mmCIF file of C-alpha atoms and ligand atoms in Angstrom:
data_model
loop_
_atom_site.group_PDB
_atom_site.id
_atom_site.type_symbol
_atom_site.label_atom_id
_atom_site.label_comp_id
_atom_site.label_asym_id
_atom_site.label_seq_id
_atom_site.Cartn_x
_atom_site.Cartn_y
_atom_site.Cartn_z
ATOM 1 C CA UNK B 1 -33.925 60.913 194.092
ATOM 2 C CA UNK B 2 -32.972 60.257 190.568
ATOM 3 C CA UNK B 3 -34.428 63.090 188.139
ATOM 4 C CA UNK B 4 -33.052 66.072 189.913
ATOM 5 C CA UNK B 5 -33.570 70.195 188.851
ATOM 6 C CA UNK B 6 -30.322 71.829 188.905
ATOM 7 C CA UNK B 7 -29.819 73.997 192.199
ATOM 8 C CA UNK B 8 -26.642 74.683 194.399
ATOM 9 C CA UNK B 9 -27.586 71.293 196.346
ATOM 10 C CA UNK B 10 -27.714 69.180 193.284
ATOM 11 C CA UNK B 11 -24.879 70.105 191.532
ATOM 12 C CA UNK B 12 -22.674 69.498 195.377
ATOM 13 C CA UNK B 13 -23.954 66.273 194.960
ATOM 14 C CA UNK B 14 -22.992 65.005 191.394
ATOM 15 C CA UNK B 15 -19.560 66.816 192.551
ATOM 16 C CA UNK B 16 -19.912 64.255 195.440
ATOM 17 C CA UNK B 17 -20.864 61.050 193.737
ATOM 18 C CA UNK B 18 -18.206 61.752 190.710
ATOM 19 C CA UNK B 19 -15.339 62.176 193.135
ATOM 20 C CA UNK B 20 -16.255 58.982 194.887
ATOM 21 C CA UNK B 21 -16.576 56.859 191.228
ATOM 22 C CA UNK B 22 -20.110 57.009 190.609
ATOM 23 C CA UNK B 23 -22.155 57.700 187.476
ATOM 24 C CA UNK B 24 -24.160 61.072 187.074
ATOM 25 C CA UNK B 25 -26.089 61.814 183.940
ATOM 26 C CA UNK B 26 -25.715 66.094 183.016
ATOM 27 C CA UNK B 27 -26.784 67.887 180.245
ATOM 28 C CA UNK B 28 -24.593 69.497 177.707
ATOM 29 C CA UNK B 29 -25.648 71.595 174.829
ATOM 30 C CA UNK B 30 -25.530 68.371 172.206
ATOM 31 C CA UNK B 31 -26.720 65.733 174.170
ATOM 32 C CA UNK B 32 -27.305 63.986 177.361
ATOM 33 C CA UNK B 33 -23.616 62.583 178.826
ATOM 34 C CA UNK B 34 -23.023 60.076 181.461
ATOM 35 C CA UNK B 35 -20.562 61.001 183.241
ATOM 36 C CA UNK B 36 -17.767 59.596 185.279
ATOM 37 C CA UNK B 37 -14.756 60.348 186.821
ATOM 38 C CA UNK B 38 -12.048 60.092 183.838
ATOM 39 C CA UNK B 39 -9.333 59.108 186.001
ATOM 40 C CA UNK B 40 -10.649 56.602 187.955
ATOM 41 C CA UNK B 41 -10.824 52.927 185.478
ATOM 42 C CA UNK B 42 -12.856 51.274 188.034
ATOM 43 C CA UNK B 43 -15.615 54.278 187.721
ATOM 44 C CA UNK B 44 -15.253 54.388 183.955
ATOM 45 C CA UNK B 45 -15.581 50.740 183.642
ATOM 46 C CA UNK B 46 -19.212 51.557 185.293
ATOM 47 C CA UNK B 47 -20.045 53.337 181.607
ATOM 48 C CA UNK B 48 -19.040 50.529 179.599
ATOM 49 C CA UNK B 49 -21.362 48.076 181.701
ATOM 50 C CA UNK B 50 -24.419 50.881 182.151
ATOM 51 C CA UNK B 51 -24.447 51.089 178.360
ATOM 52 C CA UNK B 52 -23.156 47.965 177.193
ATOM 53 C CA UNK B 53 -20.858 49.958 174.966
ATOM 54 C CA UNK B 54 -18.343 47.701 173.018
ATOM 55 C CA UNK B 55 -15.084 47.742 174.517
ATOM 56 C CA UNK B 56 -13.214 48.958 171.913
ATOM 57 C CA UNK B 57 -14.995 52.283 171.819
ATOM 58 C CA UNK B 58 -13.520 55.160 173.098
ATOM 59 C CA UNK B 59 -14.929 58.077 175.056
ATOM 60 C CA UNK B 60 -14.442 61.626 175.059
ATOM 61 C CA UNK B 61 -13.516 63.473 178.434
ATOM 62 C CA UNK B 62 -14.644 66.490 179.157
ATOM 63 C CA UNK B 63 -12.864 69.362 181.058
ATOM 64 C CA UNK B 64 -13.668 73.491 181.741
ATOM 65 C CA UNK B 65 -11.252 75.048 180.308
ATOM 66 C CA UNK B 66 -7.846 74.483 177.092
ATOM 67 C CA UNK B 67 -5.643 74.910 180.328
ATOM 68 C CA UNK B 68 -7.525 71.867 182.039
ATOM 69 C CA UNK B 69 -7.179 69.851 178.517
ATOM 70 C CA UNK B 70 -3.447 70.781 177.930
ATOM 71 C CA UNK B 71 -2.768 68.771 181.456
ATOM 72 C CA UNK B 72 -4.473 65.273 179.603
ATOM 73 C CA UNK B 73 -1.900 65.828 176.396
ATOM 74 C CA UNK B 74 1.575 64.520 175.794
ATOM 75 C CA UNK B 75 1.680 67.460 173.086
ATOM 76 C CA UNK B 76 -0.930 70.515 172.021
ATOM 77 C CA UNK B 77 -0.545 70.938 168.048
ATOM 78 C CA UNK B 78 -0.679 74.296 167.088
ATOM 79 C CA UNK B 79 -4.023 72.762 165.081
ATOM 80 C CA UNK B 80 -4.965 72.253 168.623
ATOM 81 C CA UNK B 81 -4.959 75.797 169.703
ATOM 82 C CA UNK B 82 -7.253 77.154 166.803
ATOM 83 C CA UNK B 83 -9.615 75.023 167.149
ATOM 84 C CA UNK B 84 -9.828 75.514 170.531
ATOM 85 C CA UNK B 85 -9.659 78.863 170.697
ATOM 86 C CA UNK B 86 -12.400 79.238 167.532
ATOM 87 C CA UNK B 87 -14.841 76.791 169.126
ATOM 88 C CA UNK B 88 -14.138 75.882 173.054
ATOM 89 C CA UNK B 89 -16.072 76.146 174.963
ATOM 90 C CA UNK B 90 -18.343 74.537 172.385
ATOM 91 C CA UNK B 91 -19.316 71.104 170.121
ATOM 92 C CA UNK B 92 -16.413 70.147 168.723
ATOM 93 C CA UNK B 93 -14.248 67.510 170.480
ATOM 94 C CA UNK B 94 -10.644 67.266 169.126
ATOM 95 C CA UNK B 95 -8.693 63.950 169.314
ATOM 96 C CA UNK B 96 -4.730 64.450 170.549
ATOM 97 C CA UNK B 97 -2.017 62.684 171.716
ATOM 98 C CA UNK B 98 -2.802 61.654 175.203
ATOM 99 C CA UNK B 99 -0.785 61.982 178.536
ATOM 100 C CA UNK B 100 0.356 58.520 180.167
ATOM 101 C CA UNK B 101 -1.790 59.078 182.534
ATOM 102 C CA UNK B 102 -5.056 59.105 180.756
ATOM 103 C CA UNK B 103 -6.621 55.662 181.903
ATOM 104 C CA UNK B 104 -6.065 52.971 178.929
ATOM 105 C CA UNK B 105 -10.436 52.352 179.836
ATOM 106 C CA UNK B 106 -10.984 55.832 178.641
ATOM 107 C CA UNK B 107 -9.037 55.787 175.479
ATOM 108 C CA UNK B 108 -9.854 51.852 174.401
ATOM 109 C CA UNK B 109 -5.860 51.273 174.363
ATOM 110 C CA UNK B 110 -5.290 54.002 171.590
ATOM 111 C CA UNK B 111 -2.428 56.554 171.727
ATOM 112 C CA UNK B 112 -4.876 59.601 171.671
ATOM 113 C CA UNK B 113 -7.309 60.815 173.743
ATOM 114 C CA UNK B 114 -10.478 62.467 173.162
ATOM 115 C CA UNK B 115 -11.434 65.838 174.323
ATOM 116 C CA UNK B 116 -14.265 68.705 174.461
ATOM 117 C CA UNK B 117 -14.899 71.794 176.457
ATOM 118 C CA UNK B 118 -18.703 72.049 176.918
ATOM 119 C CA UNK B 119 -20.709 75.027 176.812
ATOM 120 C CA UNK B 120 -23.751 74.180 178.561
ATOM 121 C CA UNK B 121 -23.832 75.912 182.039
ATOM 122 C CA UNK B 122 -24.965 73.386 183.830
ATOM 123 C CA UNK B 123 -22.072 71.047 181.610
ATOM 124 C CA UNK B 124 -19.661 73.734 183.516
ATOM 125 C CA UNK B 125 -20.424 73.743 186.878
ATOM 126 C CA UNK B 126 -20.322 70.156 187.187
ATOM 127 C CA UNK B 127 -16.988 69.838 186.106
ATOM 128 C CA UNK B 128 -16.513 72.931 188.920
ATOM 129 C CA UNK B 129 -17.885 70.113 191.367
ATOM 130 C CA UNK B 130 -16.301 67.630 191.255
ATOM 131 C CA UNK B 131 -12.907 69.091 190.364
ATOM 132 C CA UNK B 132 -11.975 66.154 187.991
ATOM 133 C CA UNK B 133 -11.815 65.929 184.115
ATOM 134 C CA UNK B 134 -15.382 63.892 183.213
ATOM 135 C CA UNK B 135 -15.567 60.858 181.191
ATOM 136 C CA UNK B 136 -18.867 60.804 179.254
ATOM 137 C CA UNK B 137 -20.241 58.951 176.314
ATOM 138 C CA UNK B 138 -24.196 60.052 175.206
ATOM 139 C CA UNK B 139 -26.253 58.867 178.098
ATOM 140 C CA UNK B 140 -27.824 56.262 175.894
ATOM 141 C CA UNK B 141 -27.782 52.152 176.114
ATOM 142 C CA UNK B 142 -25.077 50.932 173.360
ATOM 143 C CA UNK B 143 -27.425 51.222 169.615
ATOM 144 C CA UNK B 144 -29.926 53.676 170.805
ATOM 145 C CA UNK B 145 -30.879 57.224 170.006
ATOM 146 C CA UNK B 146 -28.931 59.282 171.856
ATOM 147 C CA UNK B 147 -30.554 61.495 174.776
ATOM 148 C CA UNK B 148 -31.830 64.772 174.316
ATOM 149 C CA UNK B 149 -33.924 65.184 177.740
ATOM 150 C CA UNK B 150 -33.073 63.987 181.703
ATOM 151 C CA UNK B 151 -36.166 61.563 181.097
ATOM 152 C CA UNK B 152 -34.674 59.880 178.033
ATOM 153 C CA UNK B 153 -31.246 58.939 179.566
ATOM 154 C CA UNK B 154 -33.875 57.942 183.307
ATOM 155 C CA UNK B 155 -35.664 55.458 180.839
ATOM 156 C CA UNK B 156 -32.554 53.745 179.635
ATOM 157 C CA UNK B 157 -30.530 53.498 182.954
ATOM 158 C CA UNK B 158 -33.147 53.735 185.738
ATOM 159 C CA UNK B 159 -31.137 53.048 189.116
ATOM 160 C CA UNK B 160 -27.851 52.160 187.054
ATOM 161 C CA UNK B 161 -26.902 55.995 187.685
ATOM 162 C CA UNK B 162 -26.653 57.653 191.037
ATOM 163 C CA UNK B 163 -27.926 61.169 189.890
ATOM 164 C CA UNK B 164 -29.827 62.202 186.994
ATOM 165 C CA UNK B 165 -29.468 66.105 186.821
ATOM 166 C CA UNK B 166 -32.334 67.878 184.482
ATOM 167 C CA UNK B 167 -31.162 71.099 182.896
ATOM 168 C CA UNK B 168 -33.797 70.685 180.517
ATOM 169 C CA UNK B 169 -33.672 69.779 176.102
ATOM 170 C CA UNK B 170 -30.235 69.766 174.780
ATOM 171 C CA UNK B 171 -30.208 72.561 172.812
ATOM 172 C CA UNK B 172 -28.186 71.182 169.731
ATOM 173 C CA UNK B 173 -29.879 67.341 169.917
ATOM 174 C CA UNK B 174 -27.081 65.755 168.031
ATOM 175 C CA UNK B 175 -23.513 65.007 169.311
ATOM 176 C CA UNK B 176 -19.879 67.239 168.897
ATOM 177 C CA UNK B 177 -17.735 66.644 166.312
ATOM 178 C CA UNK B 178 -14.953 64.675 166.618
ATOM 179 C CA UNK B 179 -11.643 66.413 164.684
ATOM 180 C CA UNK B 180 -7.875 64.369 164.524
ATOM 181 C CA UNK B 181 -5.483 66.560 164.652
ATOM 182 C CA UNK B 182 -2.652 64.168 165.204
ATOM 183 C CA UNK B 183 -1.093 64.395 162.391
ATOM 184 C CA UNK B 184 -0.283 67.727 159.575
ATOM 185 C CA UNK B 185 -3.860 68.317 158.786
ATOM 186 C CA UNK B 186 -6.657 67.581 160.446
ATOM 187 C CA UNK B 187 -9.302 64.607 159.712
ATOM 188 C CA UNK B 188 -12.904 64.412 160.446
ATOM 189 C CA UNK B 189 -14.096 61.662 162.548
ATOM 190 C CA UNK B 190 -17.737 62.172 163.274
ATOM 191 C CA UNK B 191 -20.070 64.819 161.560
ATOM 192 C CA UNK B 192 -21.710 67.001 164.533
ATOM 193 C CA UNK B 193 -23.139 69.693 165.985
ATOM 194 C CA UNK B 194 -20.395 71.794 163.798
ATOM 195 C CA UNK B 195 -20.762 71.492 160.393
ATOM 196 C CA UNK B 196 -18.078 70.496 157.574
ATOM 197 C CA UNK B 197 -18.601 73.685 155.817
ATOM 198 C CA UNK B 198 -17.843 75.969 158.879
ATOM 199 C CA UNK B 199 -14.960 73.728 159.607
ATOM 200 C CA UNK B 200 -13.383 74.350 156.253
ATOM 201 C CA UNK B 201 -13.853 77.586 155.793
ATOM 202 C CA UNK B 202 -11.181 77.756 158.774
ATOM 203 C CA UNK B 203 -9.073 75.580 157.933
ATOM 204 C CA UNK B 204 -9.093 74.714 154.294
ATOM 205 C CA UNK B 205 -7.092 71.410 153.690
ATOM 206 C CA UNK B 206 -8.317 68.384 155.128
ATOM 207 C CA UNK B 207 -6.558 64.366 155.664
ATOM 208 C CA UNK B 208 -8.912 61.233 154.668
ATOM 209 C CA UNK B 209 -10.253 59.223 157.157
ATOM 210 C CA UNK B 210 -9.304 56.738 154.651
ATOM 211 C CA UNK B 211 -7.069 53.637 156.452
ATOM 212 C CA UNK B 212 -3.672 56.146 155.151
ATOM 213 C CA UNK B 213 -4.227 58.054 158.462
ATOM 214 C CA UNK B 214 -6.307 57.914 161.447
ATOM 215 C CA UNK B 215 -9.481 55.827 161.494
ATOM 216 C CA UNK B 216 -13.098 56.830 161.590
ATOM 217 C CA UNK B 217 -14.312 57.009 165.446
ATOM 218 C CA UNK B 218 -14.429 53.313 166.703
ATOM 219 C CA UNK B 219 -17.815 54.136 167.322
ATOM 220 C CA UNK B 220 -18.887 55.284 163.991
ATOM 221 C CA UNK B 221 -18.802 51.203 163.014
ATOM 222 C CA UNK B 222 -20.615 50.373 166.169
ATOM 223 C CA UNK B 223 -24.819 50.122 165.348
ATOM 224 C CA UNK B 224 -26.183 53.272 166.361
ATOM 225 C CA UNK B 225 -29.165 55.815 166.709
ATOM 226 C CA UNK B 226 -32.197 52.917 166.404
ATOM 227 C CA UNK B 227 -35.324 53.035 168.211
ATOM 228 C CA UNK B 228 -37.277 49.570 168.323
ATOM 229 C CA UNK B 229 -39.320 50.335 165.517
ATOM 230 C CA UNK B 230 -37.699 50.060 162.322
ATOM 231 C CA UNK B 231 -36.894 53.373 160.576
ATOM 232 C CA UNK B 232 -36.900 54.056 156.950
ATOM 233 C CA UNK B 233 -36.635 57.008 154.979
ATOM 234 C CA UNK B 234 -38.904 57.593 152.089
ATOM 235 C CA UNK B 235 -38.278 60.690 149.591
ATOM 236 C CA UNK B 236 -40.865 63.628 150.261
ATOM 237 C CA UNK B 237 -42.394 62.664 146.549
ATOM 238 C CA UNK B 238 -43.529 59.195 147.738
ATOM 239 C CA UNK B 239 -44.586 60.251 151.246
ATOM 240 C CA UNK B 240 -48.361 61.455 150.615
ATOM 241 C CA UNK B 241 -48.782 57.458 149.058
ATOM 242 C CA UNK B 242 -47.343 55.982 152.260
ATOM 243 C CA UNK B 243 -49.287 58.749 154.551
ATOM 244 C CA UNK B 244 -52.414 57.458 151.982
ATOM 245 C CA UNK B 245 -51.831 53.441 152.464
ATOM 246 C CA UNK B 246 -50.175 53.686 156.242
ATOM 247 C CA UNK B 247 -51.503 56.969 157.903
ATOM 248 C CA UNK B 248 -54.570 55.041 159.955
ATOM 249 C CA UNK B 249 -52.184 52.503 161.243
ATOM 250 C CA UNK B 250 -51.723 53.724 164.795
ATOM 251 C CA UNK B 251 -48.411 51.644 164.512
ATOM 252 C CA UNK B 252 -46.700 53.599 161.877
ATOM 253 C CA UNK B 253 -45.324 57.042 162.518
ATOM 254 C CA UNK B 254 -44.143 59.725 160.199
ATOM 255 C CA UNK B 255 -41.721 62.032 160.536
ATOM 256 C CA UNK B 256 -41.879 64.626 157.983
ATOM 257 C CA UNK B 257 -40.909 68.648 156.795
ATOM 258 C CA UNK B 258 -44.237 70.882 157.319
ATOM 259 C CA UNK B 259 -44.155 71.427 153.760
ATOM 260 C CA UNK B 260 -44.685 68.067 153.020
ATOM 261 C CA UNK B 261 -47.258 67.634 156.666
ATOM 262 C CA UNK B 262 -49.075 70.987 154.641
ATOM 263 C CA UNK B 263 -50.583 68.190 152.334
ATOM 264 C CA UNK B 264 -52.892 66.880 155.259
ATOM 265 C CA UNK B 265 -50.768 64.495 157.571
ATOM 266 C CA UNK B 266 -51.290 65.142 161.167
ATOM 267 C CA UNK B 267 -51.852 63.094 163.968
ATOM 268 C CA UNK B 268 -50.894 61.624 167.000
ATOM 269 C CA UNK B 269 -48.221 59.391 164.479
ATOM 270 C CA UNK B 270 -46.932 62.444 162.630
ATOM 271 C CA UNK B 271 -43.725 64.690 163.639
ATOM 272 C CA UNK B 272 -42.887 67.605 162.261
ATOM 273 C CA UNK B 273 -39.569 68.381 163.225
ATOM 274 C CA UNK B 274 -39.627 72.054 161.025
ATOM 275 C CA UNK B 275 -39.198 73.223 157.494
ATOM 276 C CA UNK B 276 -37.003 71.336 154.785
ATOM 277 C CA UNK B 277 -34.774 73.725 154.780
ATOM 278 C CA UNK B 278 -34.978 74.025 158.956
ATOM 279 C CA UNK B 279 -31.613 71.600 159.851
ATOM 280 C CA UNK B 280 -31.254 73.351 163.320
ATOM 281 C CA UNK B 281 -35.218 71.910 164.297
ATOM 282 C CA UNK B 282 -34.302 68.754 162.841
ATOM 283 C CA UNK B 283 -31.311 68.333 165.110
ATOM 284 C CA UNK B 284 -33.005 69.577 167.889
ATOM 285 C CA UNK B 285 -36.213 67.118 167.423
ATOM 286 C CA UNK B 286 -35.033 63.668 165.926
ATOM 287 C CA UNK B 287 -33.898 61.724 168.539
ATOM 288 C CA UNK B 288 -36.697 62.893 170.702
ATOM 289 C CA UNK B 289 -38.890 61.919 167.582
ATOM 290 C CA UNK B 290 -37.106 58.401 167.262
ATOM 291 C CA UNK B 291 -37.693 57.747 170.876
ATOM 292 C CA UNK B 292 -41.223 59.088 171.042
ATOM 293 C CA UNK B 293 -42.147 55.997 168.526
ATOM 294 C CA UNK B 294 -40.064 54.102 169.862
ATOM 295 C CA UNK B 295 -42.879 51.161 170.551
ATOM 296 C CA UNK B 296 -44.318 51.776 166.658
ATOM 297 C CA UNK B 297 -43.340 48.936 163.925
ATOM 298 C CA UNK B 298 -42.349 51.547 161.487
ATOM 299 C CA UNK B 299 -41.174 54.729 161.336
ATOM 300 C CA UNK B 300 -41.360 56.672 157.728
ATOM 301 C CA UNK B 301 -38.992 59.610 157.675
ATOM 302 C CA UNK B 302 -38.079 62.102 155.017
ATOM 303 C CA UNK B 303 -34.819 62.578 154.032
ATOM 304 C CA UNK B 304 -33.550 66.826 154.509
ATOM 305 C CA UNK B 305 -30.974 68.257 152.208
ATOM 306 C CA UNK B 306 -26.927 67.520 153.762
ATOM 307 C CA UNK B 307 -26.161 71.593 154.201
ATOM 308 C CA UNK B 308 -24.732 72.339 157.139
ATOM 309 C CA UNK B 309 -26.658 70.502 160.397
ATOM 310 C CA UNK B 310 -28.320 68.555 158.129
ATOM 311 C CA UNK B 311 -25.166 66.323 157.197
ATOM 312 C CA UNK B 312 -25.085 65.102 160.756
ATOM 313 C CA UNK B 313 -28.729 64.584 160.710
ATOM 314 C CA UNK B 314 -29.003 62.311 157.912
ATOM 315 C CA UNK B 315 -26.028 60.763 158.794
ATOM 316 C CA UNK B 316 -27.674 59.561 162.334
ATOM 317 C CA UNK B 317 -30.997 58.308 160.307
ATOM 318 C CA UNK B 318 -29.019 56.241 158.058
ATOM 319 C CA UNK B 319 -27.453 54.974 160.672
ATOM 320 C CA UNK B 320 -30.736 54.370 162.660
ATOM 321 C CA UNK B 321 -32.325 52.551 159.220
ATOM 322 C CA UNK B 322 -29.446 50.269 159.120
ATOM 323 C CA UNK B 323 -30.420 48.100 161.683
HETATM 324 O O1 TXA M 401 -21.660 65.594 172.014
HETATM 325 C C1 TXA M 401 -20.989 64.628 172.396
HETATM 326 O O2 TXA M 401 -19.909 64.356 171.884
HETATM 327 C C2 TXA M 401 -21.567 63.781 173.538
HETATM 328 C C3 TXA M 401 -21.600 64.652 174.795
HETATM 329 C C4 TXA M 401 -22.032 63.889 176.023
HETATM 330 O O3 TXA M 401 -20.357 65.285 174.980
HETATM 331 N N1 TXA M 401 -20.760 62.604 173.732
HETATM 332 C C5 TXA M 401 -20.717 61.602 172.827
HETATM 333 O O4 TXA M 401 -19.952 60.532 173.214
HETATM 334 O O5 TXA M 401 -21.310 61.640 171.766
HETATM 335 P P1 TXA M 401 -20.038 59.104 172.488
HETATM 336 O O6 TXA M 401 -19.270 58.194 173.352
HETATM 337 O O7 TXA M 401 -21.470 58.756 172.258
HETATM 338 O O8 TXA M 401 -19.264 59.317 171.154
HETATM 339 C C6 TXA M 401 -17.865 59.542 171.194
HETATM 340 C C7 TXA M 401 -17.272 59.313 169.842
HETATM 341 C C8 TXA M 401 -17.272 57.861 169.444
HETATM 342 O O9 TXA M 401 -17.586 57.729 168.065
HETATM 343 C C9 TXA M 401 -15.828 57.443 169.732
HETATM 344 O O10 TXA M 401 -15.421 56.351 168.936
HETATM 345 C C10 TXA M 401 -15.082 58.719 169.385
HETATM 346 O O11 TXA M 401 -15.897 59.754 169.881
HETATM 347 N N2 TXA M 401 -13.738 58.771 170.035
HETATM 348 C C11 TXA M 401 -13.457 58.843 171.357
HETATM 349 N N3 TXA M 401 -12.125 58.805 171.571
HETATM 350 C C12 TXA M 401 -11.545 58.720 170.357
HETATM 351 C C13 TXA M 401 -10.195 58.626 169.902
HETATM 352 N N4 TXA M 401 -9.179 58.614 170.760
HETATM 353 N N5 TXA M 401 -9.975 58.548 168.575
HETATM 354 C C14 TXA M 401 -11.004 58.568 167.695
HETATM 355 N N6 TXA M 401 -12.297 58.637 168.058
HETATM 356 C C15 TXA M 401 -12.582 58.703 169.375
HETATM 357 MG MG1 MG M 402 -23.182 57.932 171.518
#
């Protein structure tokens, strides 16, 4: 049973197994989520032990629609409203004062409550199944790349989860971002699938994530992103020297721009994500990369310029070198 395609039956039976408190793992247009009933602590509890996520870490609950989000607030900022109404259903997942209601295991203890509107289709009709807003971190164990495939999230949790449901690659490959807007103007949390720039250019004047308001995401302290092997990044300028000394080590993989693969790396060890310039391929193929050499001592990859997409990009591989 687990791996399932998405038809009618399927998605009646995630409905199922998420009304009765179990865990089903659904695409959405960042990444793979693992979902659980958000109202239920005993089924949400099931994330925190599936993943081994830290306690203190948040997650961010997922509903259809602003009307079904409104109904998990105390109070909907008028900051609220434009960013839902520029960007729901979409990648961006707003933090807001949360309803008593909102289970304490969802929000870590905090006063606010984390929440997005997905896009994906499949995303949609799952939260049409089950009828209940959905709990769900990246369908990842705690520190690893995050899931951009059915199959990824499968070879993390095997029969932890009741249903795996595969609506195919992500289509983003990197996770929302995550806006405050508790308090007069609105703080980023967590770069994402929407970039800073695009975010600004709406709304102009920003608050600090600085310990004078809100703090980063708990999770953004957490380790993060990193594949067994250890990842470094190693400036395009230096790579053909590594590629010279390293490329016939079948346990070293590169992960480089085609410009810089047009010098005469290829391989079985070498991905090439896209262009330089290409941050939207680079989403879309890290964490499938990361995973794919997974098993490899080293991974070399080069570092893409922090425009748009690429911000959240590089922010995930420094993350994943860290460790
Ligand atoms: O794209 C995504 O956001 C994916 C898909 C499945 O929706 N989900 C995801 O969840 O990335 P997760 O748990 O891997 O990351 C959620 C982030 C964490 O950094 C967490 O600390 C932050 O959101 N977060 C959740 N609730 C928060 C809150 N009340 N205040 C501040 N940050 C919060
Ligand atoms: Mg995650």
């Amino acid at each position: 049973m687990p791996v399932q395609a998405v038809d009618p039956e399927s998605l009646k039976e995630a409905g199922r197994l998420l009304k009765a408190g179990q865990l089903v793992v659904f695409p959405t247009e960042t990444v793979y989520g693992l979902g659980a009933n958000a109202l239920d602590p005993a089924a949400v509890q099931r994330i925190f032990d599936a993943k081994g996520r830290p306690a203190d870490n948040p997650l961010i609950v997922h509903v259809a629609s602003i009307e079904a989000a409104k109904k998990l607030v105390s109070s909907w900022p008028p900051l609220a409203d434009r960013f839902a109404r520029a960007f729901w259903p979409g990648p961006l997942t707003l933090v807001l004062p949360r309803a008593p209601h909102v289970p304490d295991a969802v929000t870590a203890g905090l006063d606010s409550v984390a929440i997005r509107v997905p896009a994906h289709p499949v995303a949609q009709a799952v939260l049409r199944a089950c009828g209940v807003p959905i709990a769900a971190p990246s369908a990842n164990t705690s520190g690893r790349p995050s899931p951009t495939t059915a199959q990824h999230a499968e070879s993390d949790f095997g029969d932890k989860v009741s249903l795996y449901l595969d609506g195919g690659p992500a289509t983003v490959g990197v996770e929302s971002t995550v806006v405050s807007v508790l308090g007069p103007d609105p703080v980023l949390l967590r770069l994402g699938a929407i970039s800073r720039e695009i975010l600004e250019k709406m709304v102009p004047k920003w608050g600090k994530a600085d310990g004078t308001g809100p703090a980063l995401s708990p999770g953004t302290k957490h380790r993060h992103y990193a594949p067994q092997a250890k990842v470094r990044l190693v400036p395009a300028a230096q790579m053909a020297t590594e590629w010279r000394q390293k490329g016939g080590d079948p346990k070293i993989a590169f992960i480089v721009s085609a410009e810089t693969a047009a010098a005469g790396m290829a391989g079985r060890n070498v991905g090439i994500p896209g262009t330089r310039s290409d941050a939207e391929a680079w989403a879309h193929e890290l964490f499938a990369l990361l995973r794919k050499f997974d098993r490899k001592t080293e991974i070399l990859v080069e570092p893409i310029s922090e425009k748009g997409l690429g911000a959240a990009v590089m922010e995930r591989l420094r993350k994943a070198a860290q460790s």
